[in-house]
């Protein structure tokens, strides 16, 4: 499909549809392609990513421009594949979520160098997916696509449905037919098409690939398939925000969840860009990857010293991270090793304990993925893999309200009493 | 209890513990009392509210100071009963939620004068309660109280639990013993005491009043009882944010939900303060109150032309608004009549339809209270009570994830199919 650009009208200056983005570039062979809705290299089938002509040369001016921008990811429009006027378009304006100084949690974990939680449950549909979908949506708009779509088992379905509703797109989201009712309601409430597929999540994915190749799928933007190069760039904004919120500084350690691994690799890309732009000092940092033991192919490869990732069949309560064959696995291994970090995993019980630990210490109710990162952080310290005297940022990428089942069996009232002071005293609460 | 102030240390300037707040003042007889944890006038038993020495005289300087402040309610610290250094204290930093330009919803409702949704689901625990609890928490800190408490059936329990966890307070929250599991989990996950009371919500409230009067309750701050004058002030920040986000302008119409009625009266108070401070132009505005038909004592009084509100027994899916004997009812009647607004109500079916309408048009998944305000807005236009050519702001004060049951029975997949293109076509989806 040919690249479509925003048409200039006589009383409008021509706004480049993809801002500073210059091309798609193959991560394996480096071949460049025009910006279009494709995701695989026509030379070597490697994954494509967005390459930029970054606004180098005036870091102070750029920093001021960013700081004067909107309180959303669009403050970083000069570094994203979106037009400069993206703020004026109908979208969910995600991002600029809180970086929470987590002194109570630090104390419990024995961290003395400072700890922050980047809490992405503050996004419009309460997960980091709003960031990536927002970039994919703008690409879909520019390419003239009219249906926004994805395969999903949860967070992404809600993010796509909501973004499409706001933007006036048709949406069509595919899910396994036997999801929990709560997730189905979240995916359906925005009024788009929601198709339950009789089969597993793998069957859903396979069917989506078929749809893209068929005339039926013409005009469709699958955010995590044919719009994936744009979609992935949304995760860079986590790196930008963390550094800006720390006062334009890279922390010593970052603990990041691994599903496909794309978020982790794009955060590294974002940090490298900030260094190149002169917005932060060039200093060493360590990137740590976090998985659930029940779906830990990258952690297993890391521990075995392998360069390739052997797919697994997921079995964990951390369903938003349950990708058995993570596309960015090898890149994650490379980044964690290169930066001196590590990849670690925790079991379901440790995940639940970590959700409760974060809630009890910082008042943040995380989804299971947040339990994975906090649990892994704890384990990294206990096993001497992470220096507690260094400054650490740990990510919470979703909301506990979406994974209530994880904590419900072990979370309830302290006591149930009659409404009298005597009963209150007898229960030992006075 | 005597007022305690923050002790000044040699290398600290003395920060007034309550900022610009000067006293508590009776809303009925005007008698003034020192700032302390009391809520009823000792002369006439009228409700107390916070009175201020506002920073008059330099609106431009004040506006600049606010605009340079944090992206939370603390940007308005100069107008709140909190110390100027409140941002540095451990709390949830709520507020500065999105004011969403709702062009799609406006089109469906026939509004031509502009429509915005103030979306408070973006708060840390996803309801406006984080605003009021944050102010009560700072008062509790100043008064040397050590346990944060409340009676609640939902949003408030989570907000108190989370705020106490972050601030290092003990918390003890009282709920009816037979709440839905989701709400119980939310209230319990932050690790404070959660006490189920064998009885109705009225029994819970009565018991809390007993506790305050008993030695057992010494050192306790019940955010919605003995800290209520401070707590209530948090709602003013909704008025401040709406006006600042509109470019320091009061909208023509505001549609606000009524539970106790406190939020509506404090928003009016906030608007009057902005006018007095010279931060916005003094212009007419109309305040509309929204209730659920199944708990509409204020709406009934408004329609009957009464000045007093006759209590009712609530029966509605909008449980967060289900207060049958709203304390601020008479004040709400006064404000809506004085400003030329109205009070209206919608039934449960209209509430559900309005939740879906807002989700479908703007990608915002509201709790039932948001269905009430959007449903009432629709009804106000249809009945000619609200001018569609005027600029309107409607509030969504909570999150759809907390009231899934309201929409679940009528929200689901468009189709369930086998993963083949033929099945997709047969289902009429192509």
Short mmCIF file of N, CA, C and O in Angstrom, two decimals, chain A residues 305-369:
data_model
loop_
_atom_site.label_atom_id
_atom_site.label_comp_id
_atom_site.label_asym_id
_atom_site.label_seq_id
_atom_site.Cartn_x
_atom_site.Cartn_y
_atom_site.Cartn_z
N UNK A 305 22.24 -19.30 29.36
CA UNK A 305 23.28 -18.70 28.52
C UNK A 305 23.01 -18.83 27.03
O UNK A 305 23.92 -18.69 26.22
N UNK A 306 21.74 -19.08 26.67
CA UNK A 306 21.40 -19.23 25.24
C UNK A 306 21.16 -17.88 24.58
O UNK A 306 20.82 -16.90 25.25
N UNK A 307 21.28 -17.87 23.24
CA UNK A 307 20.97 -16.67 22.47
C UNK A 307 19.58 -16.75 21.85
O UNK A 307 19.03 -15.76 21.37
N UNK A 308 19.04 -17.95 21.79
CA UNK A 308 17.71 -18.13 21.21
C UNK A 308 16.74 -18.53 22.32
O UNK A 308 17.14 -19.02 23.38
N UNK A 309 15.46 -18.29 22.04
CA UNK A 309 14.42 -18.53 23.04
C UNK A 309 13.56 -19.72 22.60
O UNK A 309 13.04 -19.72 21.49
N UNK A 310 13.45 -20.72 23.48
CA UNK A 310 12.64 -21.90 23.14
C UNK A 310 11.20 -21.66 23.59
O UNK A 310 10.96 -21.43 24.77
N UNK A 311 10.25 -21.72 22.66
CA UNK A 311 8.85 -21.44 23.01
C UNK A 311 8.33 -22.38 24.10
O UNK A 311 8.77 -23.53 24.20
N UNK A 312 7.39 -21.87 24.90
CA UNK A 312 6.76 -22.67 25.95
C UNK A 312 5.25 -22.52 25.84
O UNK A 312 4.73 -21.64 25.17
N UNK A 313 4.52 -23.41 26.55
CA UNK A 313 3.07 -23.31 26.63
C UNK A 313 2.77 -22.62 27.97
O UNK A 313 3.09 -23.17 29.02
N UNK A 314 2.19 -21.41 27.92
CA UNK A 314 2.03 -20.62 29.16
C UNK A 314 1.06 -21.25 30.15
O UNK A 314 0.04 -21.81 29.76
N UNK A 315 1.40 -21.14 31.43
CA UNK A 315 0.49 -21.56 32.51
C UNK A 315 0.79 -20.69 33.73
O UNK A 315 1.55 -21.06 34.62
N UNK A 316 0.17 -19.50 33.75
CA UNK A 316 0.40 -18.55 34.84
C UNK A 316 -0.80 -17.65 35.01
O UNK A 316 -1.58 -17.46 34.07
N UNK A 317 -0.94 -17.07 36.22
CA UNK A 317 -2.01 -16.11 36.44
C UNK A 317 -1.70 -14.77 35.77
O UNK A 317 -2.59 -13.95 35.60
N UNK A 318 -0.45 -14.56 35.37
CA UNK A 318 -0.08 -13.30 34.72
C UNK A 318 -0.39 -13.40 33.23
O UNK A 318 0.49 -13.44 32.38
N UNK A 319 -1.69 -13.40 32.91
CA UNK A 319 -2.13 -13.68 31.54
C UNK A 319 -1.69 -12.59 30.56
O UNK A 319 -1.49 -12.87 29.37
N UNK A 320 -1.54 -11.35 31.02
CA UNK A 320 -1.15 -10.28 30.09
C UNK A 320 0.31 -10.43 29.66
O UNK A 320 0.75 -9.76 28.74
N UNK A 321 1.06 -11.31 30.34
CA UNK A 321 2.45 -11.56 29.95
C UNK A 321 2.62 -12.95 29.33
O UNK A 321 3.75 -13.37 29.05
N UNK A 322 1.50 -13.66 29.14
CA UNK A 322 1.58 -15.08 28.77
C UNK A 322 1.76 -15.28 27.27
O UNK A 322 0.89 -15.81 26.57
N UNK A 323 2.91 -14.84 26.75
CA UNK A 323 3.27 -15.10 25.36
C UNK A 323 4.39 -16.13 25.37
O UNK A 323 5.50 -15.85 25.83
N UNK A 324 4.07 -17.32 24.88
CA UNK A 324 5.01 -18.44 24.97
C UNK A 324 6.16 -18.35 23.98
O UNK A 324 7.20 -18.99 24.18
N UNK A 325 5.94 -17.55 22.91
CA UNK A 325 6.95 -17.46 21.86
C UNK A 325 7.23 -15.98 21.58
O UNK A 325 6.81 -15.43 20.57
N UNK A 326 7.94 -15.31 22.50
CA UNK A 326 8.08 -13.85 22.42
C UNK A 326 8.96 -13.40 21.26
O UNK A 326 10.12 -13.77 21.17
N UNK A 327 8.36 -12.58 20.39
CA UNK A 327 9.03 -12.15 19.16
C UNK A 327 10.35 -11.44 19.43
O UNK A 327 11.32 -11.60 18.70
N UNK A 328 10.39 -10.63 20.49
CA UNK A 328 11.59 -9.84 20.77
C UNK A 328 12.53 -10.53 21.76
O UNK A 328 13.47 -9.89 22.27
N UNK A 329 12.30 -11.81 22.03
CA UNK A 329 13.12 -12.54 23.00
C UNK A 329 14.62 -12.37 22.81
O UNK A 329 15.34 -11.99 23.75
N UNK A 330 15.15 -12.63 21.62
CA UNK A 330 16.60 -12.52 21.43
C UNK A 330 17.12 -11.10 21.67
O UNK A 330 18.22 -10.92 22.22
N UNK A 331 16.33 -10.09 21.28
CA UNK A 331 16.76 -8.71 21.52
C UNK A 331 16.81 -8.41 23.02
O UNK A 331 17.68 -7.69 23.50
N UNK A 332 15.85 -8.98 23.75
CA UNK A 332 15.83 -8.78 25.21
C UNK A 332 17.08 -9.39 25.83
O UNK A 332 17.72 -8.78 26.70
N UNK A 333 17.44 -10.59 25.41
CA UNK A 333 18.65 -11.24 25.92
C UNK A 333 19.87 -10.37 25.66
O UNK A 333 20.72 -10.17 26.53
N UNK A 334 19.92 -9.82 24.45
CA UNK A 334 21.04 -8.98 24.08
C UNK A 334 21.13 -7.74 24.97
O UNK A 334 22.20 -7.40 25.50
N UNK A 335 20.00 -7.07 25.16
CA UNK A 335 19.99 -5.80 25.92
C UNK A 335 20.30 -6.04 27.40
O UNK A 335 21.10 -5.31 28.00
N UNK A 336 19.67 -7.04 27.99
CA UNK A 336 19.90 -7.27 29.42
C UNK A 336 21.37 -7.65 29.66
O UNK A 336 21.98 -7.22 30.63
N UNK A 337 21.94 -8.45 28.76
CA UNK A 337 23.35 -8.83 28.92
C UNK A 337 24.28 -7.65 28.67
O UNK A 337 25.23 -7.42 29.42
N UNK A 338 23.99 -6.89 27.61
CA UNK A 338 24.85 -5.76 27.26
C UNK A 338 24.90 -4.71 28.36
O UNK A 338 25.94 -4.11 28.64
N UNK A 339 23.73 -4.48 29.01
CA UNK A 339 23.68 -3.43 30.03
C UNK A 339 24.10 -3.93 31.40
O UNK A 339 24.19 -3.14 32.36
N UNK A 340 24.33 -5.23 31.55
CA UNK A 340 24.71 -5.77 32.86
C UNK A 340 23.51 -6.06 33.75
O UNK A 340 23.66 -6.23 34.96
N UNK A 341 22.33 -6.13 33.15
CA UNK A 341 21.13 -6.48 33.91
C UNK A 341 20.95 -7.99 34.01
O UNK A 341 21.94 -8.73 34.03
N UNK A 342 19.71 -8.44 34.02
CA UNK A 342 19.42 -9.87 34.11
C UNK A 342 17.96 -10.10 33.73
O UNK A 342 17.19 -9.15 33.56
N UNK A 343 17.59 -11.36 33.57
CA UNK A 343 16.17 -11.73 33.42
C UNK A 343 15.86 -12.72 34.53
O UNK A 343 16.61 -13.67 34.75
N UNK A 344 14.77 -12.48 35.23
CA UNK A 344 14.41 -13.34 36.35
C UNK A 344 12.91 -13.63 36.30
O UNK A 344 12.17 -12.96 35.56
N UNK A 345 12.48 -14.64 37.05
CA UNK A 345 11.05 -14.97 37.06
C UNK A 345 10.59 -15.31 38.47
O UNK A 345 11.39 -15.67 39.33
N UNK A 346 9.28 -15.16 38.70
CA UNK A 346 8.67 -15.50 39.99
C UNK A 346 7.42 -16.34 39.75
O UNK A 346 6.79 -16.25 38.69
N UNK A 347 7.08 -17.17 40.75
CA UNK A 347 5.91 -18.04 40.58
C UNK A 347 4.62 -17.32 40.98
O UNK A 347 4.65 -16.19 41.48
N UNK A 348 3.50 -17.98 40.75
CA UNK A 348 2.19 -17.33 40.96
C UNK A 348 2.01 -16.83 42.39
O UNK A 348 1.45 -15.76 42.62
N UNK A 349 2.48 -17.62 43.36
CA UNK A 349 2.32 -17.20 44.75
C UNK A 349 3.14 -15.93 45.02
O UNK A 349 2.68 -15.01 45.70
N UNK A 350 4.34 -15.89 44.47
CA UNK A 350 5.17 -14.70 44.64
C UNK A 350 4.55 -13.48 43.95
O UNK A 350 4.68 -12.35 44.42
N UNK A 351 3.87 -13.73 42.83
CA UNK A 351 3.19 -12.64 42.11
C UNK A 351 2.09 -12.04 42.99
O UNK A 351 1.99 -10.82 43.15
N UNK A 352 1.28 -12.91 43.59
CA UNK A 352 0.19 -12.44 44.46
C UNK A 352 0.76 -11.69 45.66
O UNK A 352 0.28 -10.61 46.02
N UNK A 353 1.80 -12.26 46.27
CA UNK A 353 2.43 -11.59 47.42
C UNK A 353 2.95 -10.20 47.03
O UNK A 353 2.83 -9.25 47.80
N UNK A 354 3.50 -10.09 45.83
CA UNK A 354 4.07 -8.81 45.39
C UNK A 354 2.97 -7.78 45.09
O UNK A 354 3.13 -6.60 45.36
N UNK A 355 1.84 -8.24 44.54
CA UNK A 355 0.70 -7.32 44.33
C UNK A 355 0.29 -6.73 45.67
O UNK A 355 0.09 -5.52 45.81
N UNK A 356 0.19 -7.60 46.68
CA UNK A 356 -0.24 -7.14 48.00
C UNK A 356 0.81 -6.25 48.65
O UNK A 356 0.49 -5.28 49.34
N UNK A 357 2.08 -6.58 48.44
CA UNK A 357 3.17 -5.77 48.99
C UNK A 357 3.11 -4.35 48.44
O UNK A 357 3.20 -3.37 49.18
N UNK A 358 2.93 -4.24 47.13
CA UNK A 358 2.87 -2.91 46.50
C UNK A 358 1.64 -2.14 46.98
O UNK A 358 1.72 -0.93 47.24
N UNK A 359 0.52 -2.82 47.11
CA UNK A 359 -0.72 -2.16 47.58
C UNK A 359 -0.55 -1.67 49.02
O UNK A 359 -0.90 -0.55 49.35
N UNK A 360 0.00 -2.53 49.85
CA UNK A 360 0.15 -2.24 51.28
C UNK A 360 1.15 -1.11 51.54
O UNK A 360 0.97 -0.31 52.45
N UNK A 361 2.20 -1.04 50.73
CA UNK A 361 3.24 -0.05 50.98
C UNK A 361 3.00 1.27 50.25
O UNK A 361 3.34 2.33 50.77
N UNK A 362 2.42 1.21 49.05
CA UNK A 362 2.33 2.44 48.24
C UNK A 362 0.92 2.79 47.81
O UNK A 362 0.71 3.78 47.09
N UNK A 363 -0.07 1.97 48.18
CA UNK A 363 -1.44 2.28 47.77
C UNK A 363 -1.67 2.15 46.28
O UNK A 363 -2.54 2.80 45.71
N UNK A 364 -0.87 1.30 45.63
CA UNK A 364 -1.03 1.04 44.19
C UNK A 364 -1.52 -0.39 44.00
O UNK A 364 -0.86 -1.33 44.43
N UNK A 365 -2.69 -0.54 43.37
CA UNK A 365 -3.26 -1.86 43.15
C UNK A 365 -2.92 -2.27 41.72
O UNK A 365 -3.54 -1.81 40.77
N UNK A 366 -1.92 -3.13 41.58
CA UNK A 366 -1.41 -3.51 40.27
C UNK A 366 -2.08 -4.77 39.75
O UNK A 366 -2.58 -5.59 40.51
N UNK A 367 -2.09 -4.91 38.43
CA UNK A 367 -2.52 -6.20 37.87
C UNK A 367 -1.37 -7.20 38.03
O UNK A 367 -0.29 -6.86 38.54
N UNK A 368 -1.60 -8.43 37.62
CA UNK A 368 -0.61 -9.48 37.82
C UNK A 368 0.75 -9.12 37.22
O UNK A 368 1.79 -9.47 37.79
N UNK A 369 0.76 -8.40 36.10
CA UNK A 369 2.05 -8.02 35.50
C UNK A 369 2.87 -7.14 36.44
O UNK A 369 4.10 -7.25 36.48
#
